[in-house]
XYZ file of C-alpha atoms in Angstrom:
361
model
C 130.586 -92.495 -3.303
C 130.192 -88.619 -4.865
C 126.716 -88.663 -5.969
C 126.189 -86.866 -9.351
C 123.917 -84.475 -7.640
C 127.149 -82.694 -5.486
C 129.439 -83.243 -8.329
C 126.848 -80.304 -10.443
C 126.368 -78.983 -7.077
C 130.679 -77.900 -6.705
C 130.464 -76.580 -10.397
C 128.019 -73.990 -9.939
C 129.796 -73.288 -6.646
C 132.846 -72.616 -8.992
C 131.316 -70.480 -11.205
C 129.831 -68.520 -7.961
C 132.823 -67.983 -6.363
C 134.464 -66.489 -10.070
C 131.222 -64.164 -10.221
C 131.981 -62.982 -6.993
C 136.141 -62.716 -7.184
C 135.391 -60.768 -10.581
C 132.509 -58.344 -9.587
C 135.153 -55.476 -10.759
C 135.329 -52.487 -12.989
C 138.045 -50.741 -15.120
C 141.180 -52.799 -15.898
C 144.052 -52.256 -13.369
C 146.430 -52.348 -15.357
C 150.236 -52.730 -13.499
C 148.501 -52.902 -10.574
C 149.971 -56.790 -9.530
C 152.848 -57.971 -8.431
C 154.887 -61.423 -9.369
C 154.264 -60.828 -12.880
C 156.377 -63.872 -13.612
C 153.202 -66.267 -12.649
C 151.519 -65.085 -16.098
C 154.331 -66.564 -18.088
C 152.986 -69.498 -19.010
C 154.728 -73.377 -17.908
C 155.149 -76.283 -20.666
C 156.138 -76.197 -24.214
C 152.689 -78.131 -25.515
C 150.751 -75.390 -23.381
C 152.141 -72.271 -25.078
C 152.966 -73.957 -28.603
C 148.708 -73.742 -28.474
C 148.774 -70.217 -28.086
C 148.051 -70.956 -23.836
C 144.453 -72.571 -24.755
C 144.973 -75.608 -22.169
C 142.857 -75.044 -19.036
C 140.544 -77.993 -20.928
C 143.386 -79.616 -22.640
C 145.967 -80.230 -19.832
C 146.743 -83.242 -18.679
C 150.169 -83.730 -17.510
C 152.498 -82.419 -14.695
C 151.862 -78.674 -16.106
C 148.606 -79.006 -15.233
C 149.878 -77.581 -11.617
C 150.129 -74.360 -13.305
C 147.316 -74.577 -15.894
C 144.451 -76.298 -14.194
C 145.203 -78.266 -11.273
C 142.384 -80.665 -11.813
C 143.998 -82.058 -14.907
C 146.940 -83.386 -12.488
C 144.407 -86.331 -11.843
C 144.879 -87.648 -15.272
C 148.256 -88.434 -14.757
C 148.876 -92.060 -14.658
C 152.035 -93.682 -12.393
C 155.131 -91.410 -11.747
C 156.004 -88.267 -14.219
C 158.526 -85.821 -13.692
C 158.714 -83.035 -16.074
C 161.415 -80.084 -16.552
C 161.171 -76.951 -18.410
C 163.946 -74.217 -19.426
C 162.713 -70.967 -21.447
C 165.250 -68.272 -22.279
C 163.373 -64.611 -21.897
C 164.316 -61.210 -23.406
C 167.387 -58.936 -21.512
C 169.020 -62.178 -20.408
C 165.944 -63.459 -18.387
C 165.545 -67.480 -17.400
C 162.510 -69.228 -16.440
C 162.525 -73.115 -15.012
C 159.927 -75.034 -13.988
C 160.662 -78.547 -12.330
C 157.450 -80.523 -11.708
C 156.816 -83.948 -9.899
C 153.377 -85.976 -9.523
C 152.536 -89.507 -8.487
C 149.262 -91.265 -8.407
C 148.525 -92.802 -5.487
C 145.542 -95.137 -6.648
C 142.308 -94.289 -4.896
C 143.677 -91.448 -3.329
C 144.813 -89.787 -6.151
C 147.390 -87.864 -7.874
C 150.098 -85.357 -5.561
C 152.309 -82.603 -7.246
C 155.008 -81.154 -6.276
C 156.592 -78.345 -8.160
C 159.278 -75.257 -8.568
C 158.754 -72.824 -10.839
C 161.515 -69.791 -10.904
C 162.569 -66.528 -12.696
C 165.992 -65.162 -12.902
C 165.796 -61.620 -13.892
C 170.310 -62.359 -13.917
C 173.151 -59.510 -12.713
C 172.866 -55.616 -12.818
C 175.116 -52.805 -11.718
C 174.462 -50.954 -8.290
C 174.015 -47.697 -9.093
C 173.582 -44.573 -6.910
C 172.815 -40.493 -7.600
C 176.576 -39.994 -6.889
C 177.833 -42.945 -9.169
C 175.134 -43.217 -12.166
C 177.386 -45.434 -13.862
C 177.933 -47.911 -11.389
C 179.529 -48.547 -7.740
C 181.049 -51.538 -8.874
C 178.847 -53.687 -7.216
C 176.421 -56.411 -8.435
C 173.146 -57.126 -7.487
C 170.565 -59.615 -8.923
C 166.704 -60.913 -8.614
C 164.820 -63.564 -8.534
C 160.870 -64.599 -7.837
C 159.712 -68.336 -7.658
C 156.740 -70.076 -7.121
C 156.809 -73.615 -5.035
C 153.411 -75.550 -4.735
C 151.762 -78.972 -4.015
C 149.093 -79.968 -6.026
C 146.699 -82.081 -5.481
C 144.284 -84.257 -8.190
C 141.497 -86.666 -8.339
C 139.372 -88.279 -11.140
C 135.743 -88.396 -8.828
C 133.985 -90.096 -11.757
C 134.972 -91.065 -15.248
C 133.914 -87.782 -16.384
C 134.544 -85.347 -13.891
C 138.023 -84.406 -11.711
C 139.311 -81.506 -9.435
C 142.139 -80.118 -8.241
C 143.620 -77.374 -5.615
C 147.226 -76.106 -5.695
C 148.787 -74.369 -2.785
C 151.906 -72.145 -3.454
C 154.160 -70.425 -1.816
C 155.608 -67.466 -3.773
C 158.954 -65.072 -3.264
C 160.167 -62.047 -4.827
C 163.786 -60.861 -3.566
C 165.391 -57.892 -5.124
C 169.278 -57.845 -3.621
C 168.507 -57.883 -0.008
C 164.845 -57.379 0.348
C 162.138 -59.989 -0.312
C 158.497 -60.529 -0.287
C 156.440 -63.659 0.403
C 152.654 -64.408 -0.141
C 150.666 -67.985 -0.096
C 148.353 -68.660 -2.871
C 145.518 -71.336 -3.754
C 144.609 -72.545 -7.153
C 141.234 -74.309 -7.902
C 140.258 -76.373 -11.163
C 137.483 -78.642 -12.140
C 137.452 -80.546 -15.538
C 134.229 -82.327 -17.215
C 134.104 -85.275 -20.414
C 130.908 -84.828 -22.397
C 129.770 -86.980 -25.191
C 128.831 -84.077 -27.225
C 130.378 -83.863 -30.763
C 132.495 -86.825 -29.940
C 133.837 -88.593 -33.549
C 133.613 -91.340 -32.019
C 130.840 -91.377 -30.140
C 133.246 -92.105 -26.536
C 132.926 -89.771 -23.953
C 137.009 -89.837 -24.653
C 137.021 -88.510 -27.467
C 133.771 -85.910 -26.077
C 133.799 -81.906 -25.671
C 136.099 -81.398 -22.681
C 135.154 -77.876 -20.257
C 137.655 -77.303 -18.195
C 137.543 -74.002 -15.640
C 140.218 -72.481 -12.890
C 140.931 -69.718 -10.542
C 144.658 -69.050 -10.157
C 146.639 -67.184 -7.485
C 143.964 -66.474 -5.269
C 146.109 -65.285 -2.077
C 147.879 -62.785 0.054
C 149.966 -59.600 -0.935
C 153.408 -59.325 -1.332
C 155.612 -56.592 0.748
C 158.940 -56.327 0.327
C 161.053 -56.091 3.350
C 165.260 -56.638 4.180
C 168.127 -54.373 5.288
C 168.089 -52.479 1.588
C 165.335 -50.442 3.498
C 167.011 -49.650 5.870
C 168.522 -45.584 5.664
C 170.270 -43.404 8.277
C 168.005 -40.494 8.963
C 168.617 -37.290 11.282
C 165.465 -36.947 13.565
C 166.327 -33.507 14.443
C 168.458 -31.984 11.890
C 168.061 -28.144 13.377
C 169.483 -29.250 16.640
C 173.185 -30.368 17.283
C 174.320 -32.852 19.618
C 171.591 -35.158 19.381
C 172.048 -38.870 16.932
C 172.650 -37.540 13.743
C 171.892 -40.879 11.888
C 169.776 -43.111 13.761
C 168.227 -46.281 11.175
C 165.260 -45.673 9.747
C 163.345 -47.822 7.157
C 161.429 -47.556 4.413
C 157.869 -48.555 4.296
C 157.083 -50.313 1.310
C 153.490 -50.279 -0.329
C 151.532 -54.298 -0.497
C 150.699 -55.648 -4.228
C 147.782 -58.100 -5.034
C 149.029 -61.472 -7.222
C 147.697 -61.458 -10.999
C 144.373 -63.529 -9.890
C 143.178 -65.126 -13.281
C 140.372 -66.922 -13.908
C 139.817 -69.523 -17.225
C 136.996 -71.086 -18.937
C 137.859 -73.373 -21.936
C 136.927 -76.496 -24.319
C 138.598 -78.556 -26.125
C 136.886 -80.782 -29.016
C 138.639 -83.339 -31.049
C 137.003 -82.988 -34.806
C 139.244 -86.072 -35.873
C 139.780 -88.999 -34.232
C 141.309 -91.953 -36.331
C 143.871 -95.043 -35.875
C 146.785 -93.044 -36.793
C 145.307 -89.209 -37.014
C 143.473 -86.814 -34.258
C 143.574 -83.332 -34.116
C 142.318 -81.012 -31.310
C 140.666 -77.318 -31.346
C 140.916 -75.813 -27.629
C 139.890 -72.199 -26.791
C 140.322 -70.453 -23.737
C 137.876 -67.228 -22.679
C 140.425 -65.641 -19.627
C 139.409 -63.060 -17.279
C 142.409 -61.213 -15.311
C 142.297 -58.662 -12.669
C 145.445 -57.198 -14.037
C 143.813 -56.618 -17.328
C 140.940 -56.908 -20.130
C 139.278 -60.120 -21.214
C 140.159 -61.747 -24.083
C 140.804 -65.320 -25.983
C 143.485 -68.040 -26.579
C 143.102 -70.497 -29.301
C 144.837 -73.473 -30.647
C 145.039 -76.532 -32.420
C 147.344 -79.696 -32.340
C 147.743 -82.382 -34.672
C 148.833 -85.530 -33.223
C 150.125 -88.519 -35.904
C 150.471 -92.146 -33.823
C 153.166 -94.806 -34.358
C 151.996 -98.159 -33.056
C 154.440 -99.760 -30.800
C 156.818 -96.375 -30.961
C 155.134 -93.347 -29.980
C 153.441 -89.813 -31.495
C 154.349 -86.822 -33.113
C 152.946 -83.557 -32.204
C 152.367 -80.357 -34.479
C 150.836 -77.275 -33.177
C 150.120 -73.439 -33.233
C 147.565 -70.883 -31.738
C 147.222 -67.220 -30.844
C 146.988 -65.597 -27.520
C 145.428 -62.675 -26.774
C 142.626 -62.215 -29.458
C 139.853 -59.611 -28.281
C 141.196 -57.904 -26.184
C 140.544 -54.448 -25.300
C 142.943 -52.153 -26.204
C 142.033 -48.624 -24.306
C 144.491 -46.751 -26.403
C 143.269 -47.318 -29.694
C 139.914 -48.795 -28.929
C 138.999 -51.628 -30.784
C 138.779 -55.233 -30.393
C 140.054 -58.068 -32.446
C 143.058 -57.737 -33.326
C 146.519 -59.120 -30.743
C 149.817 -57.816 -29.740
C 151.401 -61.353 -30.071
C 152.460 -63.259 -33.034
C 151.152 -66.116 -33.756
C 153.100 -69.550 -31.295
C 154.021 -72.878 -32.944
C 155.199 -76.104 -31.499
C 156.425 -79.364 -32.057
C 156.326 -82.496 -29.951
C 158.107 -86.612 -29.307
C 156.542 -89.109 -27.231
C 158.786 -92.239 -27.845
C 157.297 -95.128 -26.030
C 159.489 -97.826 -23.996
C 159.102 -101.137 -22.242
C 157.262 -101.285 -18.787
C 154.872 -98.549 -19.501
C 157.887 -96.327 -19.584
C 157.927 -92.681 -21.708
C 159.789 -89.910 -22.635
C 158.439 -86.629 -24.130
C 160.186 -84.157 -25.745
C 158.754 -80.508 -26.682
C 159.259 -77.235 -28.348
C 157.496 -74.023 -28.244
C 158.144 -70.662 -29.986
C 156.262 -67.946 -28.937
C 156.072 -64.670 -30.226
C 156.091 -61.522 -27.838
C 154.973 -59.047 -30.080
C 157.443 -56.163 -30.722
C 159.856 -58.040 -28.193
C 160.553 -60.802 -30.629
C 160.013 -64.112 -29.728
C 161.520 -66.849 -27.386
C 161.630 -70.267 -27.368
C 160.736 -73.319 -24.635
C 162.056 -76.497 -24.300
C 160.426 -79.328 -22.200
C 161.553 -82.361 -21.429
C 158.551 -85.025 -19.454
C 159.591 -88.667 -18.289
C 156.241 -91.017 -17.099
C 157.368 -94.077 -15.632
């Protein structure tokens, strides 16, 4: 049995080992590679403005906080398709089954397709008629566990892949979460219905360095001297990148919790290494249907406070505000289907939308 005593032990561990990962100066901005991984996964997620690292509690929680996979209950399978700008696809596929006492395994895909672009050369700037296309993706098994009634963890590891044409690079990456009910400023006076903290450290790993054939150049070792090779293979030597490691501390409080109503504040404080501090917030408002289902409304902002070094001031974001709307239509034999949609707003890009489809058997 986990005493209570090395449950508060492993948090302060947690926030050690994010005091000593972020012991940093300036902002490195474009200084990480796989850029894909700070996309965000899930339609309720980013319909919240991205303030879910206390809030998450489905198969998405392999992405957001890996300790909120140990809330799921039976088998869920969730699936994910988000359109990005210049003809750029993201998918996320996402499995997780709780095993009882042992507790909840993930298993997930998530993938960028950046689609098809011309081959082009100094001698033929408008094309060589070729094609070429790329592609990153992240695959990682999760794993979640409810200790006490009140407190659960999770670790993710990944393996991640970036191929351009012919050339690729691979790292390995671990995620770590914890998640922690309180009674405080419960409605209802249930630790359920309690202030929820929720912290994790994502894509804490190895560098990625591309390598493949498209490297690979014919070079003339001596070209003063005839009669020697005049194009013997020589390869570039590519440069290694760091992953975006984040790190997130939020809370999530539910101000009203009735029969039929509840609505939920969350706010996220994030930390990259990639780039300044700053805040997510959200709300959702969540309307029950005895014996059918619930309907979800909800909208946030990412980004607040941060730092802008060009203009130098805080406050204000370079996103829009994100909305969303959710359908969880109950079924016989505990079985559910959950539909959701996200818009979220990119700033001077526009805005895209997600679409998320989660089945819990």
């Amino acid at each position: 049995m986990v005493s209570k005593k090395q449950i508060v032990g492993s948090f302060f561990g947690f926030v050690f080992l994010y005091t000593t990962l972020y012991g940093q100066g300036p902002f490195r901005y474009g200084t990480t590679a796989a850029s894909f991984l700070e996309l965000g996964v899930g339609s309720a997620a980013v319909g919240m403005g991205e303030a879910t690292v206390a809030a998450v509690n489905d198969v998405s929680s392999v992405y957001w906080n890996p300790a909120g996979l140990g809330h799921v209950r039976g088998f869920q399978s969730q699936f994910m398709y988000q359109p990005w700008i210049a003809d750029i696809n993201t998918t996320f596929v996402g499995l997780a089954y709780n095993a009882g006492r042992y507790g909840v395994f993930g298993l997930s895909i998530y993938q960028i397709d950046y689609g098809s672009m011309d081959v082009t050369t100094l001698e033929y700037q408008g094309g060589t008629g070729e094609k070429f296309g790329a592609n990153e993706y992240s695959l990682s098994f999760t794993y979640g566990k409810r200790l006490v009634q009140w407190f659960s963890f999770g670790f993710s590891t990944k393996l991640i892949t970036s191929q351009i044409w012919h050339s690729t690079a691979s790292a390995v990456a671990l995620d770590l979460g914890v998640l922690i009910n309180t009674q405080f400023l419960s409605a209802t006076g249930d630790r359920e219905n309690g202030l929820v903290i929720g912290m994790s450290i994502t894509n804490y790993g190895s560098r990625l360095k591309y390598d493949g054939m498209d490297l690979l150049v014919p070079i003339d070792i001596s070209p003063y001297e005839e009669g020697n090779y005049s194009n013997v293979t020589g390869q570039f030597t590519t440069g290694s990148w760091d992953l975006p490691l984040l790190f997130r501390l939020g809370v999530k409080v539910k101000p009203i919790v009735k029969d039929y109503h509840e609505l939920a504040f969350a706010v996220d404080a994030l930390h990259p290494t990639n780039n300044s501090e700053h805040l997510n917030i959200g709300l959702e408002y969540k309307l029950k249907s005895p014996g059918f289902g619930s309907f979800f409304i909800r909208c946030g902002q990412k980004a607040l406070f941060m730092d802008s070094d060009d203009q130098n001031r805080y406050g204000s974001s370079e996103y829009g505000t994100n909305f969303g709307l959710g359908l969880n239509i109950n079924f016989l034999n505990n079985i559910s289907t959950t539909i959701d949609y996200a818009y979220k707003s990119l700033g001077i890009l526009g805005g895209v939308n997600l679409f998320t489809i989660t089945f819990s058997y």
